[in-house]
Structures are given as structure tokens and as C-alpha cells.
Amino acid sequence: MNSIGVFGLGVMGANLAMNMANKNGKVAIYNYTSDLTDSFQAKHQNKNIEAHYQLDSFINSLEKPRKIFLMVTAGQVVDSVIASLLPLLDQGDIIMDGGNSNFLDSNRRYGYLKKKGLHFISVGVSGGEKGALNGPALMPSGDKEAYQQVAPILEKIAAQVDGKPCCSYLGKEGSGHYVKMVHNGIEYADMQLITEAYQFLRERLKLDVNQIAAIFEEWNNGELESYLMEITSAILTHVDEETNLPMVDVILDKSAQKGTGKWTSQNALDIGVSLSIITESVFMRFLSTVKEERMIAEQELNGPNPFMGAVNKKEWIELVRQALFMGKICTYAQGFYQYKQASEQYKWELQLDEIALIFGGGCIIRAGILNEISNAFKENKELSNLFLSPYFKDKLNNYQEAIRKVVIKGMETGLALPCFNASLIYYDGYRSAKSGANMIQAQRDYFGAHTYQRVDKEGDFHTIW
Ligand code: 6PG
């Protein structure tokens, strides 16, 4: 009998199946269409893998309670697959969904399957194809008892950091997919921040791609250490074989997206938290798509002198480094604040220190900073905002001047740095005891009698203006 079944043999599903088999699991594989099963079989010979072409033989080959890992396209497909499995399953069987599903769908599927006596586990999976094969970060949620039954498999295939798997039970219902969704939002912002640092170095300090690659490599040895920093440095030295130009200059500057960043922002609006940095990164992807309009606008619309003149480049490079680290802190502060609020509002009991630990290996946003984030939430379970933890407070106090200088220089020379800007605005907004919202309240009360609270006594008040 097989210990687990993998349904869906696209690159991610195939690699996860191989990962499970390589860790000595007995794995049954199945795909809706036989072509992917055939190509899997032609590519991999693994004694621990058993290919099935019929759904019932796939299901019947599994030990009970059956454990089925779905790696299919998120959305409607997941519902169709679940519908096709239902007649073949028994009470207590476990369906795991490893796709980038929307957590609202996962909540619904969890409730629906629970009523049928089945377990549904949302598993956020991060790390791309290589991660899937060698060790992804896994973010599982659902019923804790059901998780215990799949934990030995999931924790074995996950990335390991200091002997600990980047996988642990995160919370109720579809919270695993929620955690993955915000992970992706952070990924968008992190990518945009690195891009802004790159643009500043290239377009304002006039450094070439090789110089920037070397700078990023050096930064990657310090507090900015991260997978995204590492690959950006590698990207910059890659040359296009056809044109002999830097690959990055040959790639069209229109960005695609599959929607998880947008969901993160939509949810922030739903639960009422400030998520300006991630949201700016989503907006910048949208703005990038109107390339043709941007090309016309460049000819038509005025801007300032884009030249910085003679400056001390070494000093500016360090300012950009500090600005980037500060932007990263602000992004994580907002992302983890969103986790905290979501956990309270949805009653999920998310463990923020655990989430940061899971992100420490295998996933796309893995970075040195996550250790500090985990420590901050471990030391103070009540911590509301990372900004107020000793380590980050210190960094912010030291680096706020640098990001300010970079943002001002960007504005002065007409270089859009939306995530750097949003980071600084959030920082200044958060550290201001006086917000200006008293004026908003007065205006609301003036035109709509919406009432306001006073600084000197309790209650709701209205003025006849
Ligand atoms: C991961 C990634 C992955 C995501 C891609 C593409 O953690 O492995 O987040 O899940 O699908 O990064 O996302 P976009 O197409 O939206 O950029």
C-alpha cells in the first residue's frame, strides 16, 4: 500500500512526489490526463513511486486513512477534483491542497468536507520547482489531529533549518493558505524594494550591471542576506546569448502576476489594516503593463532634471543599502501585523514566531531577517508591531535618515520609488502620536453628523457647526 497519493503532475506536483519518494515514502501518482503521467514515468524511475491511470486504482492503492495531496491549478479545478474523489473516499480520509488557493475557498472546502466526515488540510507551499524537489517551506492548517497524521510526511519533505523542519501546524481552517497568501504579498514587496534599489544604483548613480551585481553580492553577506538578493545578483551578471546584452535589459518591463499579491491587499482592506507597501508593489505591476502608454507619456510629460551630478557614490550606495533594509523591515512589520489582526478576527491562533521560522528556509522570501522576527515574537507574544521590538527599533532609528535621503533624491530627480516611499510614510505615520484624523472626524461630523470622540472626556459628540 502507498502512504500518500499525489494528484496533479505539473512541475510542482511531480517534484513534490519525487521529494516524498526520495525520503522513502511510498507514493502513488495520478494525473487527470495520461500525458503527464507518461512523461513523469519516462523521466523518473523511482522504486517508491507507483503510477496510476485510473482514479479508483489510485485511491484504492492508499493506506487508510488515505492521504491525498492535490497539486492542481487553484480555483474551480480544486472543487472538481474534490467532487471526483468524494465517491471513492471513506470517513477520516485526508485531502491536502498544496496549490495557491484563496483562503476563503479553503475555509469553505474545510467546512464542506468536515460535514462529510473528511479532513481538509490547506498546505501553503513555497520554494518553486527546486524547493518542491529538495525541500519547500510548508504552511499547513486545518484540524490539528488530522495534521498529526500527515506531519511525518510533510515535515520530512520540508526544508530543514538547524535540524528543524520548515513546516509546522499553523492554525485552523484555511489559515495555511492565508499565511501563504501574505507570504506572496511580502514576496512582491521584497522584489519591488530590491528593484528600486537596483534602479537607483543604475539610473541615478550610473553603475553598470556588474558593479551592481557585486554590490548585491556583498549586501547578501550581511543583514540583507536573502534568497531574492542572491538571485538578483545572479540575474544581473547573466548575458543574453543572442544580443550579448545583459539579460535584464532584454526582458520587457511589463510584469505579470497570478493574483496572490492582490488578494493580500484585498484582505488588508477587508480586515482594516494598513498594507501600503505590498499594495504599492501590486500597483506597480499594474502600472508596468501599460508600456505603450508609458512610452508616449515619457515624451509628453515633464519631469525634473534626472541627474544627480557629482556625488560620493560610496556614501550613496550605503544609504541605498540602509533604505532597502528599512523598507524590508517596514514590509514585514505590515505583513506580520496583518497576520496578527487576521488571527484575532478569524480566531485562528496563528503563532507569529512559528511562521517566521517556517519562512526561514525553503521559501522564496527566506532571509536572515526572519530569525530576528521570530525572536521578536517569541520574546514578546503580545508584540503588536515589529517596530517596537528592541532589535528593529534600533535599526529603524539608525536607518530612517538614509531612506529619507534616498526617497527625497528619487523625488527630486523624478525616479518613482513607490515601496521606499510607502515604507517611509508608514514609518512616519506610525511614529506620530498626532495623526490629523481629528480633522477628518470634524469634517465627517460637519457634513454628516457622524459624531466624534473628544480628547478630554468619554462618549460620542456632535457639534452644530
Ligand atoms: C512561492 C511563490 C509562488 C508564486 C510565484 C509567482 O512561494 O513559491 O510565491 O507560489 O506562484 O512566485 O507569483 P506571481 O505570478 O503572482 O508573481
XYZ file of C-alpha atoms and ligand atoms in Angstrom:
482
model
C 0.000 0.000 0.000
C 1.128 3.561 -0.636
C 1.485 6.030 2.200
C 0.398 9.041 0.155
C -1.102 9.884 -3.218
C -0.121 12.923 -5.278
C -2.856 14.154 -7.596
C -1.587 16.509 -10.316
C 1.729 16.040 -12.072
C 2.624 19.516 -13.272
C 6.170 20.564 -12.350
C 5.308 21.264 -8.701
C 3.294 18.049 -8.220
C 5.907 15.914 -9.973
C 8.721 17.382 -7.884
C 6.818 17.009 -4.630
C 6.112 13.357 -5.489
C 9.822 12.824 -6.176
C 10.715 14.571 -2.929
C 8.370 12.259 -0.984
C 9.723 9.182 -2.757
C 13.322 10.259 -2.196
C 12.559 10.434 1.533
C 11.370 6.821 1.382
C 7.644 7.427 1.180
C 5.605 5.012 -0.920
C 3.904 7.389 -3.328
C 1.022 6.814 -5.713
C 0.762 9.361 -8.516
C -2.160 10.311 -10.724
C -2.988 12.992 -13.257
C -6.284 13.740 -14.974
C -4.706 13.311 -18.375
C -2.292 10.452 -19.026
C 0.301 12.560 -20.903
C 1.855 13.978 -17.735
C 1.892 10.576 -16.076
C 3.671 9.150 -19.129
C 6.266 11.913 -19.210
C 6.810 11.554 -15.454
C 7.416 7.840 -15.910
C 9.755 8.405 -18.844
C 11.786 10.953 -16.874
C 11.950 9.319 -13.445
C 12.411 5.746 -12.448
C 11.805 5.500 -8.731
C 11.008 2.283 -6.921
C 8.931 4.175 -4.378
C 6.576 5.598 -6.985
C 3.579 3.816 -8.411
C 1.818 5.458 -11.361
C -1.926 5.066 -11.778
C -4.051 5.834 -14.805
C -7.428 5.154 -13.177
C -8.695 7.253 -10.309
C -10.172 4.303 -8.401
C -6.979 2.243 -8.584
C -5.035 5.334 -7.408
C -7.350 5.769 -4.416
C -7.503 2.056 -3.607
C -3.711 1.838 -3.542
C -3.557 4.127 -0.487
C -3.276 3.113 3.164
C -6.230 4.182 5.325
C -6.879 6.822 6.388
C -5.985 7.854 2.857
C -3.763 10.865 2.399
C -4.130 12.646 -0.904
C -2.020 15.640 -1.818
C -3.584 17.813 -4.519
C -1.239 19.870 -6.638
C -3.615 21.213 -9.248
C -4.456 24.668 -10.571
C -6.027 26.791 -7.853
C -9.683 27.744 -8.250
C -12.540 25.778 -9.750
C -10.280 22.806 -10.592
C -9.794 22.044 -6.899
C -13.560 21.784 -6.418
C -13.928 19.497 -9.453
C -11.128 17.258 -8.235
C -12.654 17.062 -4.760
C -16.032 16.196 -6.327
C -14.434 13.376 -8.319
C -12.691 11.989 -5.222
C -15.691 12.069 -2.888
C -17.439 8.857 -4.043
C -14.180 6.939 -3.623
C -13.212 8.111 -0.128
C -14.086 6.898 3.374
C -14.681 8.790 6.601
C -11.462 10.067 8.116
C -9.554 10.287 4.827
C -7.421 13.383 4.398
C -7.275 15.708 1.407
C -4.431 18.222 1.304
C -4.409 21.133 -1.118
C -0.908 22.387 -1.935
C -1.884 24.952 -4.589
C -2.017 28.718 -4.188
C -5.705 28.541 -3.278
C -7.607 31.509 -1.969
C -8.042 31.044 1.788
C -11.758 31.847 1.520
C -12.157 28.848 -0.814
C -10.094 26.783 1.604
C -12.314 27.788 4.534
C -15.338 26.740 2.501
C -13.771 23.416 1.442
C -12.712 22.721 5.007
C -16.301 23.177 6.257
C -17.822 21.228 3.383
C -15.536 18.210 3.806
C -15.847 18.271 7.579
C -19.601 17.791 7.196
C -18.855 14.720 5.089
C -16.524 13.279 7.740
C -13.389 14.060 5.747
C -10.386 16.172 6.698
C -9.148 19.055 4.607
C -5.689 20.473 5.136
C -4.616 23.675 3.403
C -0.917 23.488 2.691
C 0.808 26.655 1.558
C 3.832 25.527 -0.448
C 6.685 27.849 -1.259
C 10.018 27.437 -2.953
C 9.272 26.997 -6.623
C 10.231 23.877 -8.550
C 13.574 23.362 -6.846
C 12.058 23.834 -3.426
C 9.350 21.298 -4.202
C 12.003 18.755 -5.101
C 14.592 19.440 -2.423
C 12.657 20.928 0.456
C 9.946 23.586 0.323
C 8.547 25.653 3.152
C 5.149 24.193 4.053
C 2.308 26.038 5.774
C -0.363 23.542 6.846
C -3.667 24.265 8.588
C -6.936 22.546 9.374
C -7.746 20.095 12.174
C -4.734 19.545 14.381
C -5.406 15.801 14.801
C -5.577 15.345 11.035
C -2.340 17.292 10.699
C -0.641 14.916 13.179
C -1.365 12.083 10.755
C 0.358 13.759 7.826
C 3.054 15.517 9.851
C 5.648 12.727 9.497
C 5.453 13.003 5.704
C 5.231 16.788 5.416
C 7.916 17.509 7.986
C 10.270 15.080 6.272
C 9.922 16.637 2.805
C 10.124 20.239 4.048
C 13.321 22.291 4.048
C 15.299 21.861 7.268
C 16.983 24.707 9.111
C 19.203 23.890 12.101
C 17.648 20.426 12.182
C 14.088 21.822 12.350
C 11.596 21.387 9.513
C 10.203 24.492 7.823
C 6.755 23.084 8.417
C 4.513 23.092 11.452
C 0.821 23.240 12.192
C -0.237 26.857 11.802
C -3.875 27.181 12.726
C -7.487 26.443 11.989
C -9.436 26.184 8.710
C -7.722 27.629 5.638
C -5.208 29.697 7.592
C -2.312 27.850 5.906
C -3.341 29.317 2.578
C -3.769 32.685 4.249
C -0.213 32.520 5.566
C 0.986 31.589 2.075
C -1.009 34.439 0.540
C 0.622 37.067 2.759
C 3.993 35.377 2.143
C 3.419 36.088 -1.534
C 2.457 39.681 -0.789
C 5.718 40.094 1.115
C 7.483 38.448 -1.843
C 6.002 41.068 -4.208
C 7.108 43.946 -1.955
C 10.565 42.500 -1.370
C 11.056 42.101 -5.130
C 9.891 45.675 -5.740
C 12.161 47.068 -2.995
C 15.189 45.279 -4.460
C 14.166 46.571 -7.883
C 14.003 50.146 -6.561
C 17.471 49.809 -5.030
C 18.693 48.469 -8.378
C 17.051 51.328 -10.296
C 18.593 53.926 -8.007
C 22.066 52.419 -8.385
C 21.733 52.006 -12.130
C 19.809 55.096 -13.192
C 20.927 57.647 -10.646
C 24.393 56.514 -9.558
C 25.064 55.262 -13.107
C 26.586 51.959 -12.009
C 26.663 49.108 -14.518
C 25.062 45.710 -14.027
C 28.286 44.002 -12.993
C 29.029 46.650 -10.378
C 25.507 46.318 -9.008
C 25.757 42.519 -9.005
C 28.929 42.808 -6.922
C 27.252 45.260 -4.520
C 24.236 42.985 -4.089
C 26.520 40.027 -3.504
C 28.286 41.966 -0.776
C 24.978 43.049 0.779
C 23.898 39.450 0.697
C 26.715 38.643 3.115
C 25.277 40.987 5.737
C 21.906 41.764 7.280
C 20.248 41.877 3.851
C 21.008 38.210 3.279
C 18.151 36.596 1.371
C 17.331 34.279 -1.488
C 15.865 37.133 -3.537
C 19.022 39.212 -3.067
C 21.128 36.241 -4.125
C 19.170 35.547 -7.314
C 19.030 39.242 -8.235
C 22.799 39.369 -8.145
C 22.971 36.264 -10.354
C 20.379 37.715 -12.748
C 22.443 40.875 -13.201
C 25.504 39.015 -14.488
C 23.515 36.897 -16.914
C 24.160 37.817 -20.552
C 21.714 37.201 -23.398
C 23.371 34.875 -25.902
C 21.594 36.390 -28.902
C 22.405 40.035 -28.309
C 25.300 39.850 -25.875
C 23.434 42.389 -23.734
C 22.688 41.997 -20.028
C 19.657 39.678 -19.880
C 17.837 42.152 -17.658
C 17.982 44.750 -20.477
C 16.482 42.346 -22.983
C 13.465 41.457 -20.846
C 10.387 43.628 -21.487
C 9.478 45.715 -18.427
C 5.870 44.535 -18.116
C 5.201 42.477 -15.043
C 2.759 39.582 -14.780
C 1.060 38.287 -11.644
C -1.204 35.450 -10.703
C -3.197 37.291 -8.067
C -1.925 36.326 -4.611
C -0.430 39.783 -4.008
C -3.730 41.377 -4.975
C -5.623 39.049 -2.602
C -3.295 40.083 0.205
C -4.145 43.732 -0.359
C -7.842 42.996 -0.743
C -7.818 41.162 2.566
C -5.979 44.038 4.261
C -8.841 46.298 3.189
C -11.358 43.745 4.471
C -9.823 43.406 7.910
C -8.806 47.065 8.178
C -5.019 47.074 8.345
C -2.516 49.318 6.624
C -0.682 47.374 3.918
C 0.630 50.196 1.800
C 3.973 48.678 0.802
C 2.669 45.375 -0.538
C -0.209 47.233 -2.184
C 2.182 49.649 -3.902
C 4.113 46.682 -5.255
C 0.895 45.270 -6.718
C 0.013 48.657 -8.205
C 3.496 48.991 -9.734
C 2.982 45.656 -11.501
C -0.275 47.019 -12.917
C 1.368 50.293 -13.965
C 4.188 48.390 -15.633
C 1.739 46.704 -18.002
C 0.839 49.945 -19.804
C 4.219 50.065 -21.515
C 2.912 51.662 -24.718
C 1.217 54.481 -22.777
C 4.314 54.981 -20.631
C 6.439 55.348 -23.759
C 4.154 58.089 -25.080
C 3.949 59.767 -21.669
C 7.739 59.921 -21.411
C 7.719 62.172 -24.486
C 4.731 64.249 -23.392
C 5.084 64.849 -19.671
C 7.645 66.986 -17.888
C 9.824 65.889 -15.002
C 12.840 67.273 -13.130
C 16.477 67.014 -14.089
C 17.262 63.297 -13.657
C 20.969 63.786 -12.999
C 22.455 63.659 -9.539
C 25.669 65.392 -10.542
C 28.949 64.701 -8.766
C 28.196 62.752 -5.622
C 30.078 60.469 -3.307
C 28.909 57.140 -4.764
C 30.233 55.083 -1.877
C 28.143 57.087 0.562
C 25.033 56.807 -1.596
C 25.469 53.060 -2.026
C 25.448 52.692 1.753
C 22.361 54.923 2.001
C 20.555 52.725 -0.516
C 21.563 49.611 1.436
C 20.126 51.052 4.625
C 16.996 52.234 2.809
C 16.490 48.738 1.423
C 16.831 47.122 4.829
C 14.466 49.655 6.334
C 11.939 49.010 3.544
C 12.194 45.326 4.290
C 11.549 45.858 7.997
C 8.509 48.023 7.198
C 7.165 45.362 4.818
C 7.484 42.606 7.413
C 6.027 44.854 10.091
C 2.914 45.372 7.970
C 2.698 41.727 6.865
C 3.006 40.355 10.400
C 0.577 42.952 11.698
C -1.870 41.626 9.123
C -1.296 38.073 10.437
C -1.947 39.249 13.959
C -5.174 41.015 13.107
C -6.408 38.191 10.879
C -5.650 35.661 13.596
C -7.716 37.649 16.093
C -10.600 38.382 13.745
C -10.831 34.846 12.328
C -9.908 33.156 15.673
C -7.096 31.119 14.121
C -4.488 31.389 16.889
C -1.596 31.891 14.466
C 1.839 31.673 16.052
C 3.804 34.513 14.512
C 7.194 33.281 15.728
C 6.499 29.884 14.108
C 5.511 31.497 10.817
C 8.772 33.438 10.744
C 10.698 30.225 11.448
C 8.936 28.389 8.619
C 9.869 31.224 6.266
C 13.499 30.832 7.337
C 14.181 28.065 4.806
C 12.880 26.675 1.537
C 10.605 29.544 0.584
C 11.095 32.436 -1.823
C 11.300 35.088 0.925
C 13.796 33.177 3.065
C 16.134 35.716 4.619
C 18.352 36.329 7.599
C 15.903 38.900 8.976
C 13.342 36.138 9.683
C 15.363 34.855 12.600
C 15.138 38.265 14.223
C 11.404 38.418 13.502
C 10.882 35.029 15.083
C 12.887 36.087 18.152
C 10.923 39.309 18.456
C 7.582 37.473 18.594
C 8.954 34.682 20.780
C 10.287 37.141 23.337
C 7.056 39.107 23.406
C 3.919 37.184 22.462
C 1.882 40.382 22.839
C 4.068 42.406 20.471
C 1.698 44.263 18.174
C 4.162 45.768 15.719
C 7.719 44.670 14.929
C 8.721 48.333 15.067
C 8.521 48.208 18.831
C 10.832 45.232 19.363
C 14.319 46.212 20.590
C 16.257 44.883 17.561
C 14.050 46.527 14.938
C 13.568 49.746 16.876
C 17.315 50.164 16.880
C 17.620 49.536 13.136
C 14.795 51.944 12.304
C 16.275 54.692 14.447
C 19.617 54.229 12.717
C 18.348 53.894 9.146
C 15.408 56.299 8.923
C 17.657 59.111 7.794
C 19.055 57.028 4.925
C 15.672 56.063 3.487
C 14.581 59.696 3.815
C 17.583 60.839 1.756
C 17.028 58.209 -0.922
C 13.291 58.940 -1.175
C 13.921 62.695 -1.407
C 16.581 62.200 -4.061
C 14.209 59.955 -6.008
C 11.531 62.630 -5.907
C 13.962 65.403 -6.742
C 15.218 63.552 -9.820
C 11.888 62.047 -10.900
C 12.591 58.398 -10.105
C 9.491 56.596 -8.812
C 10.379 54.599 -5.683
C 6.892 53.604 -4.503
C 7.828 50.971 -1.940
C 10.647 53.038 -0.426
C 8.172 55.923 -0.237
C 5.394 53.831 1.257
C 7.816 52.442 3.849
C 8.838 55.895 4.987
C 5.265 57.153 5.040
C 4.205 54.176 7.158
C 7.160 54.740 9.478
C 6.423 58.439 9.920
C 2.702 57.785 10.248
C 3.186 55.072 12.859
C 5.597 57.112 14.956
C 3.298 60.148 15.038
C 1.201 60.426 18.156
C -0.784 63.110 16.335
C -2.320 61.826 13.104
C -4.540 64.510 11.615
C -7.579 62.239 11.926
C -9.168 64.784 14.291
C -9.698 66.948 11.212
C -11.233 64.018 9.309
C -13.600 63.414 12.214
C -14.541 67.089 12.327
C -15.254 67.082 8.580
C -17.371 63.905 8.900
C -19.311 65.432 11.734
C -19.764 68.717 9.855
C -21.254 67.262 6.699
C -22.915 64.140 8.031
C -23.327 64.374 11.804
C -21.177 61.241 12.086
C -20.074 62.219 15.617
C -16.582 62.219 17.110
C -14.826 61.413 20.375
C -13.058 64.037 22.474
C -9.562 64.005 23.933
C -10.796 65.161 27.342
C -13.876 63.039 28.069
C -15.550 59.733 27.160
C -18.502 59.446 24.810
C -19.709 60.338 21.303
C -20.260 64.003 20.481
C -21.820 66.056 17.725
C -21.417 69.773 17.107
C -23.930 72.093 15.491
C -21.223 73.592 13.248
C 6.469 30.567 -3.985
C 5.900 31.593 -4.947
C 4.922 31.025 -5.898
C 4.279 32.059 -6.823
C 5.204 32.675 -7.787
C 4.550 33.532 -8.853
O 6.396 30.845 -2.802
O 6.982 29.530 -4.421
O 5.252 32.590 -4.205
O 3.908 30.425 -5.133
O 3.305 31.429 -7.538
O 6.146 33.428 -7.130
O 3.717 34.506 -8.352
P 3.225 35.689 -9.290
O 2.983 35.087 -10.663
O 1.960 36.206 -8.728
O 4.324 36.678 -9.331
